Amino acid sequence: QVQLVESGGGLAQPGGSLRLSCAASGFTFTNHAMGWFRQVPGKEREFVATITWSGGYDSYYADSVKGRFTISRDNAKNTLYLQMNDLKPEDAALYYCARFRQLGVAYSSRQYYISEQYDYWGQGTQVTVSS
């Protein structure tokens, strides 16, 4: 069965860095784009970043994290990463990795920003940003 297991969350100071990982199993990792979302209590789940694979990589970011976060994937290890630099208090959230439901690449890149376009989710890893 499909499993996504996040790790790497924790406490960071403002301006600090964290690297999240998501170990994927139970499906052909290279067949799917993979994404990161985040959620704080009382708010909707928010798109963070997605990376595709179809012989090459394309990545997409929320404006709020562009230039600070980097999404990457290691297809040999079936692992997704999110390098988070220059963390801000507003980055604090529960971070989820998710599998894009469509095989290959999306018909429109706008699909990557929509949580309903993802069919499997991890349990989340908590990121806290505080001095």
GROMACS .gro file of N, CA and C in nm:
model
  393
    1GLN      N    1   0.084  -0.118   0.000
    1GLN     CA    2   0.000   0.000   0.000
    1GLN      C    3   0.088   0.124   0.000
    2VAL      N    4   0.031   0.233  -0.048
    2VAL     CA    5   0.105   0.357  -0.054
    2VAL      C    6   0.130   0.410   0.087
    3GLN      N    7   0.256   0.445   0.112
    3GLN     CA    8   0.290   0.506   0.240
    3GLN      C    9   0.381   0.625   0.215
    4LEU      N   10   0.355   0.731   0.287
    4LEU     CA   11   0.438   0.850   0.287
    4LEU      C   12   0.469   0.884   0.432
    5VAL      N   13   0.597   0.890   0.464
    5VAL     CA   14   0.637   0.912   0.603
    5VAL      C   15   0.732   1.031   0.608
    6GLU      N   16   0.686   1.138   0.671
    6GLU     CA   17   0.767   1.259   0.683
    6GLU      C   18   0.856   1.253   0.807
    7SER      N   19   0.966   1.324   0.799
    7SER     CA   20   1.055   1.340   0.914
    7SER      C   21   1.132   1.470   0.898
    8GLY      N   22   1.200   1.510   1.005
    8GLY     CA   23   1.287   1.627   0.996
    8GLY      C   24   1.231   1.754   1.055
    9GLY      N   25   1.108   1.750   1.099
    9GLY     CA   26   1.052   1.869   1.163
    9GLY      C   27   1.115   1.893   1.299
   10GLY      N   28   1.085   2.007   1.355
   10GLY     CA   29   1.139   2.040   1.487
   10GLY      C   30   1.133   2.189   1.512
   11LEU      N   31   1.216   2.233   1.604
   11LEU     CA   32   1.221   2.373   1.642
   11LEU      C   33   1.338   2.441   1.575
   12ALA      N   34   1.313   2.555   1.514
   12ALA     CA   35   1.419   2.636   1.455
   12ALA      C   36   1.399   2.780   1.496
   13GLN      N   37   1.506   2.853   1.503
   13GLN     CA   38   1.498   2.996   1.532
   13GLN      C   39   1.465   3.072   1.405
   14PRO      N   40   1.406   3.188   1.416
   14PRO     CA   41   1.388   3.272   1.297
   14PRO      C   42   1.522   3.293   1.227
   15GLY      N   43   1.519   3.277   1.096
   15GLY     CA   44   1.642   3.284   1.018
   15GLY      C   45   1.714   3.152   1.005
   16GLY      N   46   1.668   3.053   1.078
   16GLY     CA   47   1.733   2.922   1.076
   16GLY      C   48   1.685   2.835   0.962
   17SER      N   49   1.730   2.710   0.965
   17SER     CA   50   1.701   2.615   0.857
   17SER      C   51   1.657   2.481   0.913
   18LEU      N   52   1.576   2.413   0.833
   18LEU     CA   53   1.539   2.275   0.859
   18LEU      C   54   1.528   2.205   0.724
   19ARG      N   55   1.547   2.075   0.727
   19ARG     CA   56   1.530   1.994   0.607
   19ARG      C   57   1.431   1.883   0.636
   20LEU      N   58   1.322   1.885   0.565
   20LEU     CA   59   1.221   1.781   0.579
   20LEU      C   60   1.246   1.671   0.477
   21SER      N   61   1.213   1.548   0.516
   21SER     CA   62   1.222   1.434   0.426
   21SER      C   63   1.088   1.363   0.424
   22CYS      N   64   1.062   1.297   0.314
   22CYS     CA   65   0.940   1.216   0.300
   22CYS      C   66   0.978   1.087   0.230
   23ALA      N   67   0.973   0.977   0.302
   23ALA     CA   68   1.003   0.846   0.245
   23ALA      C   69   0.876   0.787   0.186
   24ALA      N   70   0.882   0.753   0.058
   24ALA     CA   71   0.766   0.701  -0.012
   24ALA      C   72   0.783   0.552  -0.041
   25SER      N   73   0.674   0.479  -0.035
   25SER     CA   74   0.677   0.337  -0.067
   25SER      C   75   0.539   0.293  -0.115
   26GLY      N   76   0.538   0.177  -0.182
   26GLY     CA   77   0.411   0.120  -0.225
   26GLY      C   78   0.364   0.165  -0.362
   27PHE      N   79   0.444   0.242  -0.432
   27PHE     CA   80   0.409   0.285  -0.567
   27PHE      C   81   0.537   0.321  -0.641
   28THR      N   82   0.525   0.341  -0.772
   28THR     CA   83   0.640   0.378  -0.853
   28THR      C   84   0.662   0.528  -0.839
   29PHE      N   85   0.761   0.562  -0.762
   29PHE     CA   86   0.786   0.702  -0.723
   29PHE      C   87   0.802   0.793  -0.844
   30THR      N   88   0.871   0.746  -0.947
   30THR     CA   89   0.900   0.831  -1.061
   30THR      C   90   0.777   0.858  -1.148
   31ASN      N   91   0.667   0.790  -1.121
   31ASN     CA   92   0.545   0.812  -1.200
   31ASN      C   93   0.464   0.932  -1.155
   32HIS      N   94   0.504   0.991  -1.042
   32HIS     CA   95   0.420   1.095  -0.983
   32HIS      C   96   0.499   1.219  -0.944
   33ALA      N   97   0.435   1.335  -0.967
   33ALA     CA   98   0.484   1.455  -0.902
   33ALA      C   99   0.457   1.443  -0.752
   34MET      N  100   0.540   1.509  -0.673
   34MET     CA  101   0.526   1.502  -0.528
   34MET      C  102   0.528   1.645  -0.471
   35GLY      N  103   0.449   1.663  -0.368
   35GLY     CA  104   0.437   1.799  -0.316
   35GLY      C  105   0.445   1.808  -0.166
   36TRP      N  106   0.462   1.930  -0.119
   36TRP     CA  107   0.457   1.963   0.024
   36TRP      C  108   0.345   2.065   0.046
   37PHE      N  109   0.269   2.041   0.150
   37PHE     CA  110   0.166   2.133   0.194
   37PHE      C  111   0.189   2.159   0.343
   38ARG      N  112   0.125   2.261   0.395
   38ARG     CA  113   0.134   2.287   0.538
   38ARG      C  114  -0.001   2.337   0.589
   39GLN      N  115  -0.019   2.318   0.719
   39GLN     CA  116  -0.146   2.358   0.778
   39GLN      C  117  -0.125   2.400   0.922
   40VAL      N  118  -0.192   2.507   0.958
   40VAL     CA  119  -0.196   2.551   1.098
   40VAL      C  120  -0.339   2.534   1.146
   41PRO      N  121  -0.357   2.516   1.275
   41PRO     CA  122  -0.493   2.495   1.328
   41PRO      C  123  -0.586   2.609   1.289
   42GLY      N  124  -0.704   2.572   1.243
   42GLY     CA  125  -0.804   2.672   1.208
   42GLY      C  126  -0.792   2.726   1.068
   43LYS      N  127  -0.691   2.681   0.994
   43LYS     CA  128  -0.673   2.729   0.857
   43LYS      C  129  -0.673   2.611   0.761
   44GLU      N  130  -0.698   2.643   0.635
   44GLU     CA  131  -0.695   2.539   0.533
   44GLU      C  132  -0.552   2.499   0.502
   45ARG      N  133  -0.542   2.377   0.451
   45ARG     CA  134  -0.410   2.329   0.409
   45ARG      C  135  -0.360   2.417   0.294
   46GLU      N  136  -0.231   2.452   0.301
   46GLU     CA  137  -0.174   2.549   0.209
   46GLU      C  138  -0.064   2.484   0.125
   47PHE      N  139  -0.066   2.508  -0.003
   47PHE     CA  140   0.038   2.459  -0.092
   47PHE      C  141   0.171   2.524  -0.059
   48VAL      N  142   0.277   2.444  -0.060
   48VAL     CA  143   0.412   2.495  -0.037
   48VAL      C  144   0.497   2.480  -0.163
   49ALA      N  145   0.509   2.357  -0.212
   49ALA     CA  146   0.595   2.331  -0.328
   49ALA      C  147   0.563   2.195  -0.387
   50THR      N  148   0.592   2.180  -0.515
   50THR     CA  149   0.578   2.052  -0.584
   50THR      C  150   0.692   2.035  -0.681
   51ILE      N  151   0.733   1.911  -0.700
   51ILE     CA  152   0.836   1.879  -0.797
   51ILE      C  153   0.787   1.764  -0.884
   52THR      N  154   0.808   1.779  -1.012
   52THR     CA  155   0.766   1.675  -1.106
   52THR      C  156   0.885   1.591  -1.148
   53TRP      N  157   0.858   1.486  -1.218
   53TRP     CA  158   0.963   1.407  -1.281
   53TRP      C  159   0.908   1.348  -1.410
   54SER      N  160   0.972   1.384  -1.523
   54SER     CA  161   0.942   1.319  -1.650
   54SER      C  162   1.068   1.324  -1.734
   55GLY      N  163   1.173   1.265  -1.679
   55GLY     CA  164   1.303   1.271  -1.742
   55GLY      C  165   1.384   1.392  -1.698
   56GLY      N  166   1.316   1.490  -1.645
   56GLY     CA  167   1.377   1.611  -1.590
   56GLY      C  168   1.287   1.663  -1.480
   57TYR      N  169   1.336   1.765  -1.409
   57TYR     CA  170   1.259   1.817  -1.296
   57TYR      C  171   1.198   1.952  -1.329
   58ASP      N  172   1.077   1.973  -1.283
   58ASP     CA  173   1.018   2.107  -1.276
   58ASP      C  174   0.968   2.125  -1.134
   59SER      N  175   0.982   2.243  -1.082
   59SER     CA  176   0.936   2.268  -0.946
   59SER      C  177   0.851   2.394  -0.942
   60TYR      N  178   0.761   2.395  -0.848
   60TYR     CA  179   0.665   2.503  -0.832
   60TYR      C  180   0.659   2.540  -0.685
   61TYR      N  181   0.649   2.669  -0.657
   61TYR     CA  182   0.652   2.717  -0.520
   61TYR      C  183   0.541   2.817  -0.492
   62ALA      N  184   0.495   2.816  -0.369
   62ALA     CA  185   0.409   2.924  -0.324
   62ALA      C  186   0.493   3.051  -0.316
   63ASP      N  187   0.430   3.164  -0.344
   63ASP     CA  188   0.504   3.291  -0.341
   63ASP      C  189   0.567   3.316  -0.204
   64SER      N  190   0.502   3.269  -0.100
   64SER     CA  191   0.547   3.296   0.037
   64SER      C  192   0.678   3.226   0.071
   65VAL      N  193   0.715   3.124  -0.007
   65VAL     CA  194   0.837   3.049   0.025
   65VAL      C  195   0.942   3.058  -0.085
   66LYS      N  196   0.905   3.118  -0.197
   66LYS     CA  197   0.997   3.126  -0.311
   66LYS      C  198   1.125   3.198  -0.269
   67GLY      N  199   1.238   3.138  -0.306
   67GLY     CA  200   1.367   3.196  -0.273
   67GLY      C  201   1.421   3.153  -0.138
   68ARG      N  202   1.336   3.091  -0.056
   68ARG     CA  203   1.380   3.045   0.077
   68ARG      C  204   1.375   2.893   0.088
   69PHE      N  205   1.277   2.831   0.025
   69PHE     CA  206   1.260   2.686   0.032
   69PHE      C  207   1.302   2.624  -0.102
   70THR      N  208   1.354   2.503  -0.094
   70THR     CA  209   1.390   2.428  -0.214
   70THR      C  210   1.337   2.286  -0.202
   71ILE      N  211   1.258   2.246  -0.300
   71ILE     CA  212   1.209   2.110  -0.304
   71ILE      C  213   1.300   2.027  -0.395
   72SER      N  214   1.322   1.903  -0.355
   72SER     CA  215   1.404   1.814  -0.437
   72SER      C  216   1.356   1.671  -0.414
   73ARG      N  217   1.403   1.583  -0.498
   73ARG     CA  218   1.367   1.442  -0.485
   73ARG      C  219   1.486   1.357  -0.525
   74ASP      N  220   1.498   1.243  -0.458
   74ASP     CA  221   1.599   1.143  -0.492
   74ASP      C  222   1.522   1.020  -0.538
   75ASN      N  223   1.513   1.002  -0.668
   75ASN     CA  224   1.432   0.893  -0.722
   75ASN      C  225   1.492   0.756  -0.689
   76ALA      N  226   1.622   0.750  -0.671
   76ALA     CA  227   1.685   0.622  -0.635
   76ALA      C  228   1.648   0.580  -0.493
   77LYS      N  229   1.620   0.678  -0.408
   77LYS     CA  230   1.586   0.649  -0.268
   77LYS      C  231   1.437   0.664  -0.239
   78ASN      N  232   1.359   0.698  -0.342
   78ASN     CA  233   1.214   0.720  -0.324
   78ASN      C  234   1.187   0.820  -0.212
   79THR      N  235   1.260   0.928  -0.214
   79THR     CA  236   1.251   1.025  -0.107
   79THR      C  237   1.236   1.166  -0.161
   80LEU      N  238   1.148   1.238  -0.097
   80LEU     CA  239   1.121   1.378  -0.127
   80LEU      C  240   1.179   1.463  -0.016
   81TYR      N  241   1.231   1.580  -0.051
   81TYR     CA  242   1.292   1.669   0.048
   81TYR      C  243   1.234   1.810   0.037
   82LEU      N  244   1.244   1.881   0.147
   82LEU     CA  245   1.215   2.024   0.146
   82LEU      C  246   1.319   2.092   0.232
   83GLN      N  247   1.409   2.165   0.168
   83GLN     CA  248   1.508   2.243   0.240
   83GLN      C  249   1.448   2.380   0.269
   84MET      N  250   1.440   2.414   0.395
   84MET     CA  251   1.377   2.539   0.437
   84MET      C  252   1.482   2.628   0.501
   85ASN      N  253   1.510   2.740   0.438
   85ASN     CA  254   1.608   2.836   0.489
   85ASN      C  255   1.539   2.966   0.526
   86ASP      N  256   1.609   3.046   0.604
   86ASP     CA  257   1.556   3.177   0.645
   86ASP      C  258   1.413   3.163   0.697
   87LEU      N  259   1.395   3.071   0.789
   87LEU     CA  260   1.261   3.044   0.841
   87LEU      C  261   1.205   3.165   0.915
   88LYS      N  262   1.075   3.181   0.902
   88LYS     CA  263   1.003   3.290   0.967
   88LYS      C  264   0.897   3.231   1.060
   89PRO      N  265   0.855   3.305   1.159
   89PRO     CA  266   0.752   3.252   1.250
   89PRO      C  267   0.627   3.207   1.175
   90GLU      N  268   0.594   3.272   1.065
   90GLU     CA  269   0.474   3.234   0.989
   90GLU      C  270   0.492   3.104   0.911
   91ASP      N  271   0.612   3.047   0.910
   91ASP     CA  272   0.634   2.917   0.848
   91ASP      C  273   0.597   2.803   0.941
   92ALA      N  274   0.574   2.833   1.067
   92ALA     CA  275   0.539   2.728   1.163
   92ALA      C  276   0.407   2.663   1.123
   93ALA      N  277   0.408   2.531   1.113
   93ALA     CA  278   0.289   2.457   1.069
   93ALA      C  279   0.319   2.309   1.076
   94LEU      N  280   0.216   2.232   1.052
   94LEU     CA  281   0.232   2.088   1.030
   94LEU      C  282   0.253   2.070   0.880
   95TYR      N  283   0.365   2.011   0.843
   95TYR     CA  284   0.401   1.995   0.703
   95TYR      C  285   0.371   1.853   0.657
   96TYR      N  286   0.302   1.844   0.543
   96TYR     CA  287   0.265   1.716   0.486
   96TYR      C  288   0.329   1.698   0.349
   97CYS      N  289   0.371   1.577   0.320
   97CYS     CA  290   0.404   1.546   0.182
   97CYS      C  291   0.284   1.472   0.120
   98ALA      N  292   0.273   1.483  -0.010
   98ALA     CA  293   0.157   1.428  -0.078
   98ALA      C  294   0.194   1.384  -0.218
   99ARG      N  295   0.122   1.285  -0.267
   99ARG     CA  296   0.141   1.234  -0.401
   99ARG      C  297   0.037   1.295  -0.496
  100PHE      N  298   0.086   1.352  -0.605
  100PHE     CA  299  -0.004   1.406  -0.707
  100PHE      C  300  -0.075   1.289  -0.772
  101ARG      N  301  -0.207   1.295  -0.783
  101ARG     CA  302  -0.283   1.176  -0.823
  101ARG      C  303  -0.262   1.138  -0.969
  102GLN      N  304  -0.237   1.234  -1.055
  102GLN     CA  305  -0.225   1.206  -1.198
  102GLN      C  306  -0.087   1.150  -1.228
  103LEU      N  307  -0.081   1.050  -1.315
  103LEU     CA  308   0.048   0.998  -1.360
  103LEU      C  309   0.117   1.099  -1.449
  104GLY      N  310   0.249   1.105  -1.440
  104GLY     CA  311   0.324   1.196  -1.524
  104GLY      C  312   0.310   1.341  -1.479
  105VAL      N  313   0.290   1.429  -1.574
  105VAL     CA  314   0.280   1.571  -1.542
  105VAL      C  315   0.137   1.619  -1.562
  106ALA      N  316   0.104   1.727  -1.494
  106ALA     CA  317  -0.031   1.780  -1.498
  106ALA      C  318  -0.061   1.845  -1.634
  107TYR      N  319  -0.188   1.847  -1.671
  107TYR     CA  320  -0.228   1.916  -1.792
  107TYR      C  321  -0.205   2.065  -1.779
  108SER      N  322  -0.222   2.114  -1.660
  108SER     CA  323  -0.197   2.254  -1.631
  108SER      C  324  -0.123   2.264  -1.499
  109SER      N  325  -0.021   2.348  -1.492
  109SER     CA  326   0.057   2.360  -1.369
  109SER      C  327  -0.029   2.410  -1.253
  110ARG      N  328  -0.142   2.473  -1.284
  110ARG     CA  329  -0.230   2.521  -1.176
  110ARG      C  330  -0.281   2.405  -1.091
  111GLN      N  331  -0.286   2.286  -1.148
  111GLN     CA  332  -0.332   2.171  -1.072
  111GLN      C  333  -0.241   2.142  -0.953
  112TYR      N  334  -0.114   2.171  -0.965
  112TYR     CA  335  -0.021   2.138  -0.858
  112TYR      C  336  -0.049   2.215  -0.730
  113TYR      N  337  -0.119   2.324  -0.741
  113TYR     CA  338  -0.142   2.411  -0.625
  113TYR      C  339  -0.268   2.372  -0.547
  114ILE      N  340  -0.338   2.272  -0.597
  114ILE     CA  341  -0.468   2.237  -0.541
  114ILE      C  342  -0.459   2.107  -0.463
  115SER      N  343  -0.492   2.110  -0.335
  115SER     CA  344  -0.474   1.991  -0.251
  115SER      C  345  -0.559   1.873  -0.298
  116GLU      N  346  -0.675   1.900  -0.356
  116GLU     CA  347  -0.762   1.791  -0.403
  116GLU      C  348  -0.701   1.712  -0.517
  117GLN      N  349  -0.596   1.765  -0.578
  117GLN     CA  350  -0.529   1.694  -0.687
  117GLN      C  351  -0.426   1.592  -0.634
  118TYR      N  352  -0.417   1.580  -0.504
  118TYR     CA  353  -0.325   1.485  -0.441
  118TYR      C  354  -0.405   1.376  -0.373
  119ASP      N  355  -0.361   1.252  -0.388
  119ASP     CA  356  -0.445   1.142  -0.340
  119ASP      C  357  -0.392   1.070  -0.216
  120TYR      N  358  -0.266   1.080  -0.187
  120TYR     CA  359  -0.211   1.018  -0.068
  120TYR      C  360  -0.129   1.121   0.009
  121TRP      N  361  -0.142   1.114   0.141
  121TRP     CA  362  -0.079   1.210   0.230
  121TRP      C  363  -0.006   1.139   0.342
  122GLY      N  364   0.103   1.200   0.386
  122GLY     CA  365   0.169   1.150   0.505
  122GLY      C  366   0.097   1.198   0.630
  123GLN      N  367   0.154   1.164   0.744
  123GLN     CA  368   0.091   1.199   0.871
  123GLN      C  369   0.132   1.339   0.918
  124GLY      N  370   0.232   1.396   0.856
  124GLY     CA  371   0.275   1.530   0.888
  124GLY      C  372   0.393   1.534   0.984
  125THR      N  373   0.471   1.640   0.974
  125THR     CA  374   0.581   1.665   1.067
  125THR      C  375   0.574   1.811   1.109
  126GLN      N  376   0.585   1.835   1.238
  126GLN     CA  377   0.563   1.968   1.292
  126GLN      C  378   0.688   2.054   1.280
  127VAL      N  379   0.670   2.174   1.232
  127VAL     CA  380   0.776   2.274   1.227
  127VAL      C  381   0.737   2.391   1.316
  128THR      N  382   0.825   2.423   1.410
  128THR     CA  383   0.804   2.536   1.500
  128THR      C  384   0.917   2.635   1.479
  129VAL      N  385   0.883   2.761   1.466
  129VAL     CA  386   0.984   2.865   1.446
  129VAL      C  387   0.967   2.968   1.557
  130SER      N  388   1.066   2.969   1.643
  130SER     CA  389   1.055   3.056   1.760
  130SER      C  390   1.193   3.083   1.817
  131SER      N  391   1.210   3.201   1.873
  131SER     CA  392   1.336   3.233   1.940
  131SER      C  393   1.327   3.200   2.089
   0.00000   0.00000   0.00000
